[in-house]
């Protein structure tokens, strides 16, 4: 009997010891693996940060894309050009992590206040409306953002679908009713004055079409359109390319022109740039208004009028913007002509 008990006890003790040893070994292995992973991650992060600092440091001193590309080749950093109307944008792969590098256009240093952009950009990210931006240098305009995997800019087809417009309206509501403290006001008319002062050949604007005097007169009649409004944080450049959809989440990117404005200005931009149908435009406005008390159904007619005015003024401004850029050797094809044609078409529809 004693022998049986000893055998049982030995078996129990062996099982207990095995269990304890397994538990200890698992804990040790987990601890070792965690330590190794932490070291690897720290090493990778250090390598990424070093590369980022090198790249950003170089681009700050040189905004010529070809020299930046040569620098990236020299340092064996994979990259590809991904376009951009205002700036050169490059997709980088740094130690397996993708970033988008903005190489600022030299002309834009005179057109855009980068301090306002950096301040507003950071607030939009904290609110979940913007992508992560590890670097945005207010002096040079160099920007580095995390690349959104599996994301695509909204297409004009999507922007005419109600499901997509509902998401857009929701993001607009969050932005316009946020507690952002934007320190700048975006005014089409102040922007126009600034762009016009930079235009060396002033006649390039007034001689673009025989009807320019009328267009200019009507444009300036709307200068006080926002006079009695309570302005709110706005993006002010919601072209389809600046709205990225990742799975079911929508991001607004590129906050260069952000500032306080009439919330209808953002809606007007989406209607104009997204080439929305009348039905889609009405749906966007109604969906947005249903979420906020800023506009009631009885005021839709007034809102529609303001939308047309904003769209008209936007086309005039971006026509002038294109003429300034073209003076510095940039080629936008027939973009300026399309903007002007759109402005004249809206001019005929204004009351």
Short mmCIF file of C-alpha atoms in Angstrom, two decimals:
data_model
loop_
_atom_site.label_atom_id
_atom_site.label_comp_id
_atom_site.label_asym_id
_atom_site.label_seq_id
_atom_site.Cartn_x
_atom_site.Cartn_y
_atom_site.Cartn_z
CA UNK A 1 0.00 0.00 0.00
CA UNK A 2 2.85 2.34 0.93
CA UNK A 3 4.52 1.57 -2.39
CA UNK A 4 1.34 2.45 -4.25
CA UNK A 5 1.07 5.76 -2.39
CA UNK A 6 4.69 6.58 -3.13
CA UNK A 7 4.10 5.84 -6.79
CA UNK A 8 1.01 8.03 -6.86
CA UNK A 9 2.82 10.86 -5.06
CA UNK A 10 5.77 10.63 -7.42
CA UNK A 11 3.42 10.77 -10.39
CA UNK A 12 1.59 13.76 -8.94
CA UNK A 13 4.84 15.54 -8.12
CA UNK A 14 6.19 14.88 -11.60
CA UNK A 15 3.04 16.29 -13.16
CA UNK A 16 3.17 19.33 -10.89
CA UNK A 17 6.86 19.89 -11.62
CA UNK A 18 6.31 19.48 -15.35
CA UNK A 19 3.44 21.94 -15.23
CA UNK A 20 5.51 24.42 -13.19
CA UNK A 21 8.49 24.02 -15.50
CA UNK A 22 6.32 24.46 -18.58
CA UNK A 23 4.79 27.58 -17.07
CA UNK A 24 8.22 28.94 -16.14
CA UNK A 25 9.61 28.14 -19.59
CA UNK A 26 6.63 29.75 -21.28
CA UNK A 27 7.05 32.87 -19.15
CA UNK A 28 10.78 32.96 -19.87
CA UNK A 29 10.21 32.46 -23.61
CA UNK A 30 7.50 35.11 -23.66
CA UNK A 31 9.75 37.51 -21.80
CA UNK A 32 12.66 36.77 -24.15
CA UNK A 33 10.44 37.14 -27.23
CA UNK A 34 8.99 40.39 -25.93
CA UNK A 35 12.46 41.69 -25.24
CA UNK A 36 13.66 40.63 -28.71
CA UNK A 37 10.59 42.15 -30.39
CA UNK A 38 11.02 45.37 -28.43
CA UNK A 39 14.66 45.55 -29.46
CA UNK A 40 13.77 44.83 -33.09
CA UNK A 41 10.97 47.41 -33.08
CA UNK A 42 13.22 49.98 -31.42
CA UNK A 43 15.90 49.29 -33.99
CA UNK A 44 13.40 49.55 -36.87
CA UNK A 45 11.87 52.72 -35.46
CA UNK A 46 15.31 54.25 -34.99
CA UNK A 47 16.19 53.34 -38.57
CA UNK A 48 12.91 54.80 -39.85
CA UNK A 49 13.35 58.00 -37.84
CA UNK A 50 16.93 58.39 -39.05
CA UNK A 51 15.81 57.98 -42.67
CA UNK A 52 12.92 60.41 -42.17
CA UNK A 53 15.25 63.01 -40.64
CA UNK A 54 17.70 62.60 -43.52
CA UNK A 55 15.01 62.91 -46.19
CA UNK A 56 13.18 65.83 -44.60
CA UNK A 57 16.45 67.61 -43.87
CA UNK A 58 17.46 67.35 -47.51
CA UNK A 59 14.09 68.38 -48.95
CA UNK A 60 14.02 71.44 -46.66
CA UNK A 61 17.13 72.73 -48.41
CA UNK A 62 16.11 71.72 -51.92
CA UNK A 63 12.62 71.74 -53.43
CA UNK A 64 13.70 70.52 -56.89
CA UNK A 65 12.00 67.15 -57.43
CA UNK A 66 14.75 65.77 -59.65
CA UNK A 67 17.36 66.39 -56.94
CA UNK A 68 15.11 64.79 -54.32
CA UNK A 69 14.68 61.73 -56.56
CA UNK A 70 18.46 61.52 -56.99
CA UNK A 71 18.89 61.70 -53.20
CA UNK A 72 16.39 58.86 -52.70
CA UNK A 73 18.21 56.75 -55.32
CA UNK A 74 21.54 57.36 -53.60
CA UNK A 75 20.16 56.20 -50.26
CA UNK A 76 18.37 53.17 -51.77
CA UNK A 77 14.94 54.31 -50.61
CA UNK A 78 12.19 52.85 -52.85
CA UNK A 79 9.83 55.53 -54.12
CA UNK A 80 7.23 56.24 -56.77
CA UNK A 81 5.64 59.45 -58.00
CA UNK A 82 1.92 59.66 -57.15
CA UNK A 83 1.03 63.01 -58.66
CA UNK A 84 -0.38 66.16 -57.15
CA UNK A 85 -1.79 69.32 -58.65
CA UNK A 86 -0.37 71.83 -56.19
CA UNK A 87 2.77 69.96 -55.07
CA UNK A 88 4.86 66.92 -56.02
CA UNK A 89 3.86 63.88 -53.96
CA UNK A 90 6.09 60.83 -53.64
CA UNK A 91 5.28 57.44 -52.09
CA UNK A 92 8.22 56.23 -49.98
CA UNK A 93 8.94 52.80 -48.52
CA UNK A 94 11.14 53.23 -45.45
CA UNK A 95 12.06 49.91 -43.82
CA UNK A 96 8.74 48.44 -44.93
CA UNK A 97 6.65 51.38 -43.74
CA UNK A 98 5.00 53.56 -46.38
CA UNK A 99 4.87 57.34 -46.23
CA UNK A 100 3.79 60.09 -48.61
CA UNK A 101 6.32 62.89 -49.00
CA UNK A 102 5.16 66.30 -50.18
CA UNK A 103 7.80 68.23 -52.08
CA UNK A 104 6.41 71.77 -51.87
CA UNK A 105 6.21 73.94 -54.93
CA UNK A 106 8.32 77.10 -54.56
CA UNK A 107 5.42 79.27 -55.81
CA UNK A 108 3.20 77.96 -53.02
CA UNK A 109 5.42 79.56 -50.38
CA UNK A 110 3.84 82.84 -51.51
CA UNK A 111 0.33 81.40 -51.80
CA UNK A 112 -0.13 79.33 -48.64
CA UNK A 113 0.44 80.03 -44.95
CA UNK A 114 2.09 76.82 -43.75
CA UNK A 115 1.82 77.75 -40.06
CA UNK A 116 -1.97 77.83 -40.32
CA UNK A 117 -1.89 74.58 -42.29
CA UNK A 118 0.27 72.81 -39.69
CA UNK A 119 -1.91 74.02 -36.80
CA UNK A 120 -5.18 73.04 -38.48
CA UNK A 121 -3.79 69.76 -39.83
CA UNK A 122 -2.87 68.62 -36.31
CA UNK A 123 -6.33 69.39 -34.93
CA UNK A 124 -8.01 67.49 -37.75
CA UNK A 125 -5.82 64.44 -37.06
CA UNK A 126 -6.62 64.45 -33.34
CA UNK A 127 -10.32 64.48 -34.22
CA UNK A 128 -9.92 61.45 -36.49
CA UNK A 129 -10.69 63.35 -39.69
CA UNK A 130 -7.15 63.47 -41.05
CA UNK A 131 -4.28 61.02 -41.60
CA UNK A 132 -1.24 60.84 -39.32
CA UNK A 133 1.35 63.48 -40.21
CA UNK A 134 4.73 62.83 -38.53
CA UNK A 135 6.29 65.88 -40.20
CA UNK A 136 4.88 69.19 -41.40
CA UNK A 137 7.52 71.89 -41.45
CA UNK A 138 5.82 75.28 -41.38
CA UNK A 139 8.84 77.10 -42.80
CA UNK A 140 9.59 74.98 -45.86
CA UNK A 141 6.22 73.30 -46.38
CA UNK A 142 7.76 69.81 -46.38
CA UNK A 143 5.19 67.28 -45.22
CA UNK A 144 5.36 63.56 -44.50
CA UNK A 145 2.19 61.56 -43.86
CA UNK A 146 1.57 57.90 -43.12
CA UNK A 147 0.29 56.12 -46.21
CA UNK A 148 -3.22 54.73 -45.80
CA UNK A 149 -3.12 51.13 -46.97
CA UNK A 150 -6.11 49.95 -49.02
CA UNK A 151 -7.43 53.48 -49.40
CA UNK A 152 -8.63 55.24 -52.52
CA UNK A 153 -9.74 58.78 -53.31
CA UNK A 154 -13.44 59.12 -53.95
CA UNK A 155 -14.44 58.96 -57.59
CA UNK A 156 -17.09 61.13 -59.21
CA UNK A 157 -19.21 58.00 -59.56
CA UNK A 158 -19.03 57.38 -55.80
CA UNK A 159 -19.80 61.03 -55.07
CA UNK A 160 -23.10 60.64 -56.88
CA UNK A 161 -24.11 57.67 -54.71
CA UNK A 162 -26.26 58.27 -51.63
CA UNK A 163 -24.30 55.90 -49.38
CA UNK A 164 -21.08 57.78 -50.08
CA UNK A 165 -22.71 61.21 -49.77
CA UNK A 166 -24.08 60.23 -46.37
CA UNK A 167 -20.53 59.54 -45.18
CA UNK A 168 -19.34 62.84 -46.61
CA UNK A 169 -22.19 64.71 -44.92
CA UNK A 170 -21.35 63.04 -41.61
CA UNK A 171 -17.69 64.06 -41.85
CA UNK A 172 -18.68 67.60 -42.75
CA UNK A 173 -20.98 67.76 -39.74
CA UNK A 174 -18.18 66.57 -37.45
CA UNK A 175 -15.77 69.13 -38.89
CA UNK A 176 -18.14 72.09 -38.89
CA UNK A 177 -19.39 71.36 -35.37
CA UNK A 178 -16.00 70.51 -33.91
CA UNK A 179 -14.24 72.44 -31.20
CA UNK A 180 -11.31 73.22 -33.50
CA UNK A 181 -9.82 76.63 -32.83
CA UNK A 182 -8.69 77.64 -36.32
CA UNK A 183 -6.81 80.93 -36.05
CA UNK A 184 -7.31 81.98 -39.64
CA UNK A 185 -10.27 82.92 -41.83
CA UNK A 186 -10.37 81.66 -45.40
CA UNK A 187 -11.78 84.35 -47.68
CA UNK A 188 -12.02 83.86 -51.43
CA UNK A 189 -11.68 87.60 -51.85
CA UNK A 190 -8.56 87.95 -49.70
CA UNK A 191 -7.07 85.01 -51.59
CA UNK A 192 -7.96 86.70 -54.88
CA UNK A 193 -6.17 89.89 -53.83
CA UNK A 194 -3.09 87.94 -52.86
CA UNK A 195 -3.01 85.92 -56.10
CA UNK A 196 -3.65 89.00 -58.22
CA UNK A 197 -0.76 90.83 -56.54
CA UNK A 198 1.50 87.94 -57.58
CA UNK A 199 0.28 87.95 -61.19
CA UNK A 200 2.92 89.83 -63.17
CA UNK A 201 0.85 90.18 -66.34
CA UNK A 202 -2.43 91.60 -64.98
CA UNK A 203 -3.92 91.69 -68.47
CA UNK A 204 -3.76 87.87 -68.54
CA UNK A 205 -6.81 87.98 -66.29
CA UNK A 206 -8.82 90.79 -67.86
CA UNK A 207 -8.07 89.85 -71.47
CA UNK A 208 -8.98 86.20 -71.01
CA UNK A 209 -12.54 86.86 -72.24
CA UNK A 210 -14.52 89.92 -73.44
CA UNK A 211 -16.94 89.38 -70.54
CA UNK A 212 -14.28 89.64 -67.81
CA UNK A 213 -15.34 93.12 -66.68
CA UNK A 214 -18.84 91.86 -65.95
CA UNK A 215 -17.51 88.75 -64.24
CA UNK A 216 -15.18 90.82 -62.06
CA UNK A 217 -17.94 93.28 -61.11
CA UNK A 218 -20.33 90.51 -60.04
CA UNK A 219 -17.54 88.70 -58.19
CA UNK A 220 -16.80 91.69 -55.97
CA UNK A 221 -20.49 92.27 -55.29
CA UNK A 222 -20.41 89.12 -53.17
CA UNK A 223 -17.46 90.19 -50.99
CA UNK A 224 -19.63 90.57 -47.90
CA UNK A 225 -21.49 87.27 -48.36
CA UNK A 226 -20.18 85.95 -45.02
CA UNK A 227 -20.49 89.25 -43.14
CA UNK A 228 -23.31 88.25 -40.77
CA UNK A 229 -22.46 84.55 -40.48
CA UNK A 230 -20.92 82.69 -37.58
CA UNK A 231 -18.00 81.03 -39.33
CA UNK A 232 -16.85 77.51 -38.49
CA UNK A 233 -13.82 75.28 -39.21
CA UNK A 234 -13.79 74.32 -42.90
CA UNK A 235 -11.48 72.39 -45.20
CA UNK A 236 -12.10 74.65 -48.24
CA UNK A 237 -10.51 72.29 -50.79
CA UNK A 238 -12.61 69.12 -50.81
CA UNK A 239 -11.81 67.92 -54.30
CA UNK A 240 -12.39 64.15 -54.73
CA UNK A 241 -8.63 63.50 -54.43
CA UNK A 242 -8.66 65.00 -50.92
CA UNK A 243 -11.26 62.54 -49.65
CA UNK A 244 -9.79 59.09 -48.97
CA UNK A 245 -11.95 56.06 -48.25
CA UNK A 246 -10.31 53.24 -46.28
CA UNK A 247 -12.76 50.37 -45.84
CA UNK A 248 -15.75 52.18 -44.29
CA UNK A 249 -13.81 55.15 -42.92
CA UNK A 250 -13.53 58.50 -44.70
CA UNK A 251 -10.57 60.85 -44.27
CA UNK A 252 -10.14 64.45 -45.41
CA UNK A 253 -6.51 65.15 -46.36
CA UNK A 254 -4.42 68.17 -47.47
CA UNK A 255 -5.47 71.02 -45.19
CA UNK A 256 -3.52 73.75 -47.03
CA UNK A 257 -6.54 76.00 -47.51
CA UNK A 258 -8.32 75.20 -44.24
CA UNK A 259 -9.71 77.99 -42.11
CA UNK A 260 -12.90 79.49 -40.74
CA UNK A 261 -15.59 79.89 -43.38
CA UNK A 262 -19.25 79.43 -44.24
CA UNK A 263 -19.96 75.67 -43.93
CA UNK A 264 -21.80 75.83 -47.24
CA UNK A 265 -18.47 76.61 -48.90
CA UNK A 266 -17.31 73.01 -48.34
CA UNK A 267 -20.57 71.65 -49.73
CA UNK A 268 -20.26 73.95 -52.74
CA UNK A 269 -16.74 72.65 -53.38
CA UNK A 270 -17.89 69.03 -53.32
CA UNK A 271 -20.77 69.79 -55.70
CA UNK A 272 -18.50 71.66 -58.10
CA UNK A 273 -15.39 69.46 -57.96
CA UNK A 274 -17.32 66.20 -57.78
CA UNK A 275 -19.54 67.21 -60.70
CA UNK A 276 -22.60 66.19 -58.68
CA UNK A 277 -25.94 65.80 -60.40
CA UNK A 278 -28.81 68.03 -59.24
CA UNK A 279 -30.29 65.07 -57.36
CA UNK A 280 -26.98 64.21 -55.67
CA UNK A 281 -26.37 67.84 -54.70
CA UNK A 282 -29.84 68.10 -53.17
CA UNK A 283 -29.33 64.85 -51.27
CA UNK A 284 -25.98 66.04 -49.88
CA UNK A 285 -27.45 69.33 -48.71
CA UNK A 286 -30.54 67.72 -47.17
CA UNK A 287 -28.52 64.99 -45.44
CA UNK A 288 -26.15 67.57 -44.01
CA UNK A 289 -28.96 69.87 -42.89
CA UNK A 290 -30.76 67.01 -41.16
CA UNK A 291 -27.76 66.67 -38.83
CA UNK A 292 -27.42 70.30 -37.86
CA UNK A 293 -29.55 73.23 -36.80
CA UNK A 294 -27.60 75.65 -38.95
CA UNK A 295 -30.14 75.36 -41.77
CA UNK A 296 -33.80 74.42 -41.75
CA UNK A 297 -35.83 73.07 -44.64
CA UNK A 298 -37.52 76.44 -45.03
CA UNK A 299 -34.09 77.93 -45.78
CA UNK A 300 -33.12 75.49 -48.52
CA UNK A 301 -33.83 78.06 -51.22
CA UNK A 302 -31.48 80.54 -49.58
CA UNK A 303 -28.88 77.80 -49.14
CA UNK A 304 -29.10 76.86 -52.82
CA UNK A 305 -28.50 80.48 -53.79
CA UNK A 306 -25.46 80.71 -51.52
CA UNK A 307 -24.10 77.46 -52.95
CA UNK A 308 -24.22 78.88 -56.48
CA UNK A 309 -22.51 82.06 -55.35
CA UNK A 310 -19.74 80.08 -53.64
CA UNK A 311 -19.29 77.87 -56.70
CA UNK A 312 -19.08 80.93 -58.95
CA UNK A 313 -16.49 82.59 -56.71
CA UNK A 314 -14.47 79.38 -56.43
CA UNK A 315 -14.18 79.09 -60.20
CA UNK A 316 -13.06 82.71 -60.51
CA UNK A 317 -10.43 82.22 -57.81
CA UNK A 318 -9.04 78.97 -59.19
CA UNK A 319 -8.89 80.47 -62.69
CA UNK A 320 -6.67 83.24 -61.31
CA UNK A 321 -4.67 80.70 -59.28
CA UNK A 322 -3.94 78.78 -62.49
CA UNK A 323 -2.78 81.93 -64.31
CA UNK A 324 -0.31 82.65 -61.49
CA UNK A 325 1.03 79.10 -61.62
CA UNK A 326 1.32 79.20 -65.42
CA UNK A 327 3.48 82.31 -65.21
CA UNK A 328 5.99 80.20 -63.32
CA UNK A 329 6.17 77.56 -66.03
CA UNK A 330 3.59 75.07 -64.78
CA UNK A 331 1.33 73.48 -67.37
CA UNK A 332 -2.31 72.83 -66.47
CA UNK A 333 -3.60 72.21 -69.98
CA UNK A 334 -7.13 73.57 -70.41
CA UNK A 335 -7.82 73.72 -66.65
CA UNK A 336 -7.95 77.54 -66.58
CA UNK A 337 -10.34 77.61 -69.53
CA UNK A 338 -12.64 75.05 -67.89
CA UNK A 339 -12.71 77.11 -64.71
CA UNK A 340 -13.58 80.24 -66.63
CA UNK A 341 -16.31 78.51 -68.63
CA UNK A 342 -17.83 77.16 -65.41
CA UNK A 343 -17.76 80.63 -63.86
CA UNK A 344 -19.57 82.18 -66.84
CA UNK A 345 -22.16 79.40 -66.84
CA UNK A 346 -22.90 80.00 -63.15
CA UNK A 347 -22.91 83.75 -63.75
CA UNK A 348 -25.90 83.32 -66.04
CA UNK A 349 -27.72 81.29 -63.37
CA UNK A 350 -27.20 83.79 -60.56
CA UNK A 351 -30.28 85.88 -59.64
#
